[in-house]
PDB file of C-alpha atoms in Angstrom:
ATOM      1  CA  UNK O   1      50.981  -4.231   0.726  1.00 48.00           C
ATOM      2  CA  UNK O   2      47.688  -3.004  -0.473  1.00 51.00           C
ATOM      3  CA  UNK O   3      48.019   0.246  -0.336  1.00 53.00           C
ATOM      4  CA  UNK O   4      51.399  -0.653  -2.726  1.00 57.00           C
ATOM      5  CA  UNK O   5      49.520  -2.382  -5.333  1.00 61.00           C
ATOM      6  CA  UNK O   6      47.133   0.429  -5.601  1.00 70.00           C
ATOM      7  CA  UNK O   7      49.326   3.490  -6.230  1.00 79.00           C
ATOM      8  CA  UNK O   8      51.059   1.250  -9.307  1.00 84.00           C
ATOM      9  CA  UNK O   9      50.338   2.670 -12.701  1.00 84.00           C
ATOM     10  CA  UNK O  10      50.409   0.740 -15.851  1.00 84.00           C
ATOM     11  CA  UNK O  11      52.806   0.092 -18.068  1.00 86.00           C
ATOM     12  CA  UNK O  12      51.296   0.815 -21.507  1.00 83.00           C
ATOM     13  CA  UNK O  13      54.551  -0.258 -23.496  1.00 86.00           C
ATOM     14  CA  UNK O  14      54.843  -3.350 -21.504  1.00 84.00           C
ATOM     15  CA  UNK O  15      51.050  -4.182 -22.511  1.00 82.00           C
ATOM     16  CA  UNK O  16      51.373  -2.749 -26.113  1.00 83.00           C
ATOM     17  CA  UNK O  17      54.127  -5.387 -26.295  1.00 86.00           C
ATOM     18  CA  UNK O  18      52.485  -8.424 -24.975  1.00 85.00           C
ATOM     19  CA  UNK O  19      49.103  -7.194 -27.170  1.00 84.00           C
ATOM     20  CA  UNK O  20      51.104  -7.723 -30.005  1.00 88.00           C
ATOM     21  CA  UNK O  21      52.657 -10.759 -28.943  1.00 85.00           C
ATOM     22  CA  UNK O  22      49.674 -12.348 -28.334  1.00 84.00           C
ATOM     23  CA  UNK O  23      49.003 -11.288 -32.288  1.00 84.00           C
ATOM     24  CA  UNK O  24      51.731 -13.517 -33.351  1.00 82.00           C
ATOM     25  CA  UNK O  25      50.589 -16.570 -31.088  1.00 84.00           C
ATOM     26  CA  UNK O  26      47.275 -16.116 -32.407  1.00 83.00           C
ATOM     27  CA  UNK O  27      48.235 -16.125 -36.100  1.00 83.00           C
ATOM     28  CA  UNK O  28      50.372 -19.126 -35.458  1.00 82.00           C
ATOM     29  CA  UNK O  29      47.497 -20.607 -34.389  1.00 77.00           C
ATOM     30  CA  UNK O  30      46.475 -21.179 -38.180  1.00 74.00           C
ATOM     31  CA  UNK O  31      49.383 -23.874 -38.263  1.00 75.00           C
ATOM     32  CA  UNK O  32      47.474 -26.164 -35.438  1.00 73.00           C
ATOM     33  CA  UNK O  33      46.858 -28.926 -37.790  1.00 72.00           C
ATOM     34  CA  UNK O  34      43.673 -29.326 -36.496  1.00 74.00           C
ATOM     35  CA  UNK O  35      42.889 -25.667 -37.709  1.00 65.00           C
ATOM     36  CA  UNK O  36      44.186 -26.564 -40.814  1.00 69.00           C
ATOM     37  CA  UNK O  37      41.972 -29.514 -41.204  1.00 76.00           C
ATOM     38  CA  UNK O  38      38.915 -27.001 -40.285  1.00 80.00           C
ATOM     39  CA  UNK O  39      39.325 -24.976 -43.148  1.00 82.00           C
ATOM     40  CA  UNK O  40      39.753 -27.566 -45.719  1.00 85.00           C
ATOM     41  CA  UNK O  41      36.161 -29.583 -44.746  1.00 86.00           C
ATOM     42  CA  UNK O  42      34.975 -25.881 -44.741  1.00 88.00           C
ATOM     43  CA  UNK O  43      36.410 -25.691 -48.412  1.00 90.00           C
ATOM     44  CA  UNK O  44      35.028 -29.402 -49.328  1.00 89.00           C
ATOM     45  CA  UNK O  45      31.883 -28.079 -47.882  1.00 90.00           C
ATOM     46  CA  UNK O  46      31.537 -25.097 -50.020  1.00 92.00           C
ATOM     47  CA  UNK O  47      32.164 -27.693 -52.983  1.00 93.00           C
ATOM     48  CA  UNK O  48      29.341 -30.168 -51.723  1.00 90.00           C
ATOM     49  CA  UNK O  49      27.122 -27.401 -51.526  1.00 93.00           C
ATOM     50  CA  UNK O  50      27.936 -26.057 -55.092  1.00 93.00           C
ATOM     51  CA  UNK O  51      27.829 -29.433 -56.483  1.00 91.00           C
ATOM     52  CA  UNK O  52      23.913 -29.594 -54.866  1.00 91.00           C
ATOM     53  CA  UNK O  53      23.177 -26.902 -56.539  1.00 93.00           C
ATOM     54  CA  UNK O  54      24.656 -28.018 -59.852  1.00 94.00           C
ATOM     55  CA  UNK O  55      22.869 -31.181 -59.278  1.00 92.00           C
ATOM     56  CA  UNK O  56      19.276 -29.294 -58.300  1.00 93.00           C
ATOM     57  CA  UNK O  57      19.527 -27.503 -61.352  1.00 94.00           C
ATOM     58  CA  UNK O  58      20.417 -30.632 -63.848  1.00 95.00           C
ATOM     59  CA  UNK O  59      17.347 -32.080 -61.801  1.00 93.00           C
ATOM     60  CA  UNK O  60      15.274 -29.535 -62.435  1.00 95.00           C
ATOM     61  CA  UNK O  61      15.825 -29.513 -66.102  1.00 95.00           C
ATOM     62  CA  UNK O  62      15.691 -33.556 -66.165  1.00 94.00           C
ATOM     63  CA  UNK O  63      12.374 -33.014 -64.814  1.00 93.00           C
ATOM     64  CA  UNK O  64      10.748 -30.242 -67.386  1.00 94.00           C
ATOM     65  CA  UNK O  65      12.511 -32.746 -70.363  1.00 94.00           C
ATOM     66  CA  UNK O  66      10.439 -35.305 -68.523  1.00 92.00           C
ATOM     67  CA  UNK O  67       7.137 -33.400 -68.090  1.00 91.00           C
ATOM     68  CA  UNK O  68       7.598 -32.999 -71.658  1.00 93.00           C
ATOM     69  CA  UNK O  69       7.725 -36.630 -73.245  1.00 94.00           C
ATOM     70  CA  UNK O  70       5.081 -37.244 -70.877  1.00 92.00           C
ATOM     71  CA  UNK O  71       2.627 -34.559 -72.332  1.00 92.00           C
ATOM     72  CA  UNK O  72       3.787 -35.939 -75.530  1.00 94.00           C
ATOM     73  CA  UNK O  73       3.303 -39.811 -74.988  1.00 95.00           C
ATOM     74  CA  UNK O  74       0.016 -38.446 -73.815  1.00 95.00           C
ATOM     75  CA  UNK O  75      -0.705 -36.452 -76.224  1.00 94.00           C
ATOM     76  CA  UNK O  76       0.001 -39.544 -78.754  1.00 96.00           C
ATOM     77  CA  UNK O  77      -2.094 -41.598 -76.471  1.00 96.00           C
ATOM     78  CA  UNK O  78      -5.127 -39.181 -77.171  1.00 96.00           C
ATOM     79  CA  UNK O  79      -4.654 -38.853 -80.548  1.00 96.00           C
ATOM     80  CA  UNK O  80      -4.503 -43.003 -81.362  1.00 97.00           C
ATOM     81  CA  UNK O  81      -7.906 -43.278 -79.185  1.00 97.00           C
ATOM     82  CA  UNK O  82     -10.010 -41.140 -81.045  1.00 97.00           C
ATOM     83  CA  UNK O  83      -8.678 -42.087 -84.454  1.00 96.00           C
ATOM     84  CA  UNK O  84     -10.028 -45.858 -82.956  1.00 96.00           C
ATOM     85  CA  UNK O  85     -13.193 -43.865 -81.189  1.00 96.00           C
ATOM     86  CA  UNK O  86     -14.091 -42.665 -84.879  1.00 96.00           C
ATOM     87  CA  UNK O  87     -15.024 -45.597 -85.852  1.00 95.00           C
ATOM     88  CA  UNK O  88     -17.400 -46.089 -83.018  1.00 93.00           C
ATOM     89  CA  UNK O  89     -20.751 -45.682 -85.193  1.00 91.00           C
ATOM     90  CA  UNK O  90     -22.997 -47.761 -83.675  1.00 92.00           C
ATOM     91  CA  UNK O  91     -24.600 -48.285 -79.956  1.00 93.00           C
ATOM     92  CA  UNK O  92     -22.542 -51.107 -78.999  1.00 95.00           C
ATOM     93  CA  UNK O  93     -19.031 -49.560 -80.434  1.00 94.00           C
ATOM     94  CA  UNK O  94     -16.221 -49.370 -77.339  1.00 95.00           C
ATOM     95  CA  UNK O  95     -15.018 -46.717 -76.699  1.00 97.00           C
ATOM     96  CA  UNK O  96     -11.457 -45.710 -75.813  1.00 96.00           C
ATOM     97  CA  UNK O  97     -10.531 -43.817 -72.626  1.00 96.00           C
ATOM     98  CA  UNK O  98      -8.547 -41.050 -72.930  1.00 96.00           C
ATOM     99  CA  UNK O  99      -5.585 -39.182 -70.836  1.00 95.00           C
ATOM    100  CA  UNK O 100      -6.094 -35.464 -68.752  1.00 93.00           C
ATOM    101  CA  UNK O 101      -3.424 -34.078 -70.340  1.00 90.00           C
ATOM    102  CA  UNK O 102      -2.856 -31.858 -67.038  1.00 90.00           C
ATOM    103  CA  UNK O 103      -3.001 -34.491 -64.344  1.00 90.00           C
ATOM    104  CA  UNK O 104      -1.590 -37.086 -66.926  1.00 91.00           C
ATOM    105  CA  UNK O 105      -4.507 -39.625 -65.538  1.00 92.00           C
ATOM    106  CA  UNK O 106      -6.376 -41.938 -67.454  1.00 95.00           C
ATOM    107  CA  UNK O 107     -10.197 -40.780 -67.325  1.00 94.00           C
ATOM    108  CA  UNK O 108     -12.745 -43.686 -66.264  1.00 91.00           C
ATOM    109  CA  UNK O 109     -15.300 -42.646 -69.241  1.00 92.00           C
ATOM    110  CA  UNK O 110     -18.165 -45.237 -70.195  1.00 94.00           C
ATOM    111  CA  UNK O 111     -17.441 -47.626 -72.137  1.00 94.00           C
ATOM    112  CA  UNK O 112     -20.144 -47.993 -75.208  1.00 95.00           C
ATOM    113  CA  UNK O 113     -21.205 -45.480 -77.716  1.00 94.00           C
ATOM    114  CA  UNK O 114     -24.860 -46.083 -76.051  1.00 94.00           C
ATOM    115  CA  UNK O 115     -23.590 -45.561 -72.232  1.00 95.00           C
ATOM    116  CA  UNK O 116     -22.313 -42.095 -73.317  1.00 94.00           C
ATOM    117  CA  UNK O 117     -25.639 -41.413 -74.915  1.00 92.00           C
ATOM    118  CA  UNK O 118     -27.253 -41.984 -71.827  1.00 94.00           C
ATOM    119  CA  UNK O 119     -24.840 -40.408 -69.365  1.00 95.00           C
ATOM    120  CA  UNK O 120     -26.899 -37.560 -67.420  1.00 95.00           C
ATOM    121  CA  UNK O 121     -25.907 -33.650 -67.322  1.00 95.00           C
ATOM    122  CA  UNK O 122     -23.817 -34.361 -64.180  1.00 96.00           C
ATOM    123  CA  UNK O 123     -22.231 -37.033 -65.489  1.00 96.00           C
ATOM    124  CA  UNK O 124     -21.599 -35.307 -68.490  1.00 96.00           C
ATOM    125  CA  UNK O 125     -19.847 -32.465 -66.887  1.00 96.00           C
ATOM    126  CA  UNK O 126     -17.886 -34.441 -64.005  1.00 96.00           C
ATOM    127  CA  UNK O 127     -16.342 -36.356 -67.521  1.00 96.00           C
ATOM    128  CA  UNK O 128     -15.482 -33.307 -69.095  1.00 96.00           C
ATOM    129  CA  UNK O 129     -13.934 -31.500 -66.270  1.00 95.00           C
ATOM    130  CA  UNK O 130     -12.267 -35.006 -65.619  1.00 95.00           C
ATOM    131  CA  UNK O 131     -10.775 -34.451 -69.108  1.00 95.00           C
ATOM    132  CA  UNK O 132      -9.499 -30.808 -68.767  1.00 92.00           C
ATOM    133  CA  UNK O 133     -12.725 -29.530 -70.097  1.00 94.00           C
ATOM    134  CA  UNK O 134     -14.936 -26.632 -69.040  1.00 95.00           C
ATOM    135  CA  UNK O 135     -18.589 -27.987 -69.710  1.00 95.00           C
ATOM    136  CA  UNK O 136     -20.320 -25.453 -72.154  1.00 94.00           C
ATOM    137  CA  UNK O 137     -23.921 -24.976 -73.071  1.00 94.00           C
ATOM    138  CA  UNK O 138     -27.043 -27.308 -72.177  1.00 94.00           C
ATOM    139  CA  UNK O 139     -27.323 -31.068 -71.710  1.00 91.00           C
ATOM    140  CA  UNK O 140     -27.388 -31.609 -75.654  1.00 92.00           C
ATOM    141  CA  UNK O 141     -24.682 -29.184 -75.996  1.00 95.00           C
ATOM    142  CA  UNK O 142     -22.166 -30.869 -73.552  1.00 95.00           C
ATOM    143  CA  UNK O 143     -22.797 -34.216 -74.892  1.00 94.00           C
ATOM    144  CA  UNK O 144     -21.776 -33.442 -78.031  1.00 95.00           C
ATOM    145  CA  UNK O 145     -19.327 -31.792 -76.520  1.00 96.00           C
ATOM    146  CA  UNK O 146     -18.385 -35.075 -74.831  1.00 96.00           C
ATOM    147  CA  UNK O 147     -18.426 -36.871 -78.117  1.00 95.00           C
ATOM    148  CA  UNK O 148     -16.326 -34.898 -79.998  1.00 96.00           C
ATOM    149  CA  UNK O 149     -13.656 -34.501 -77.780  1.00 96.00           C
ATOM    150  CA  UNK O 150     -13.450 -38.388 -77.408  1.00 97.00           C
ATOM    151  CA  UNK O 151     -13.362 -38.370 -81.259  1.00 96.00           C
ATOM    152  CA  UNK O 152     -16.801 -40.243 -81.571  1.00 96.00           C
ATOM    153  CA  UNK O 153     -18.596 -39.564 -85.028  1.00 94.00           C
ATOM    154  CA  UNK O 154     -21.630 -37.559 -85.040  1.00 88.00           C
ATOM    155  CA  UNK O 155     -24.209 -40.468 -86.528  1.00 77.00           C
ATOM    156  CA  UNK O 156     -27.880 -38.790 -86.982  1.00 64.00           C
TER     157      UNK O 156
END
């Protein structure tokens, strides 16, 4: 019986037929409801994921409009303290914080006319850098600095 089963030769019609048989069952294997169902959470996927990315972008550009009243309330904040900081003339005059307009943070600063006037040189800088400043020149130079940037008059 072996020796039968070995001298057999294919039938290469007989296969060609059942290969493309087996075609046809496959492709009718798109109408297996569950198949079906597979390619439409595949399609409600693709729209989740597109909708993300809709949604990332209108993010995205919600954010920037933010960022931008922000640096504008700030901005405004600024401005309104050292209009009142102008007026600071003499020792005992408060003085108005103001906002780093990077970090959007309100700057601990002191809080009379006379405790700026006696801040020391690393005071002086760590408050300007604190502001957004680069500290320039020497101690006289930076306080001043200092001063005008929180609007405080220059009184001789």
């Amino acid at each position: 019986m072996s020796s039968n089963n070995h001298s057999e030769q294919p039938d290469f019609d007989v296969v060609g037929r059942h290969v493309i048989d087996l075609g046809h069952q496959v492709m009718r294997c798109t109408n297996i409801p569950q198949v079906e169902q597979n390619k439409e959470m595949l399609n409600d996927i693709r729209q989740l994921m597109q909708g993300a990315r809709e949604l990332r972008s209108e993010m995205q550009k919600l954010r920037k409009s933010l960022d931008e009243v922000r640096e504008a309330v700030d901005l405004d904040y600024n401005s309104l303290a050292r209009s009142l900081n102008s007026n600071a003339d003499n020792p005992s005059s408060a003085v108005q914080p103001l906002k780093n307009l990077t970090t959007h943070q309100m700057v601990d600063i002191p809080r009379t006319r006379r405790d700026v006037a006696s801040l020391t040189d690393a005071q002086v800088e760590r408050h300007l850098t604190a502001l957004g400043q680069s500290p320039l020149g020497n101690t006289a130079e930076r306080k001043k600095q200092l001063m005008r940037y929180l609007g405080l008059p220059m009184v001789g």
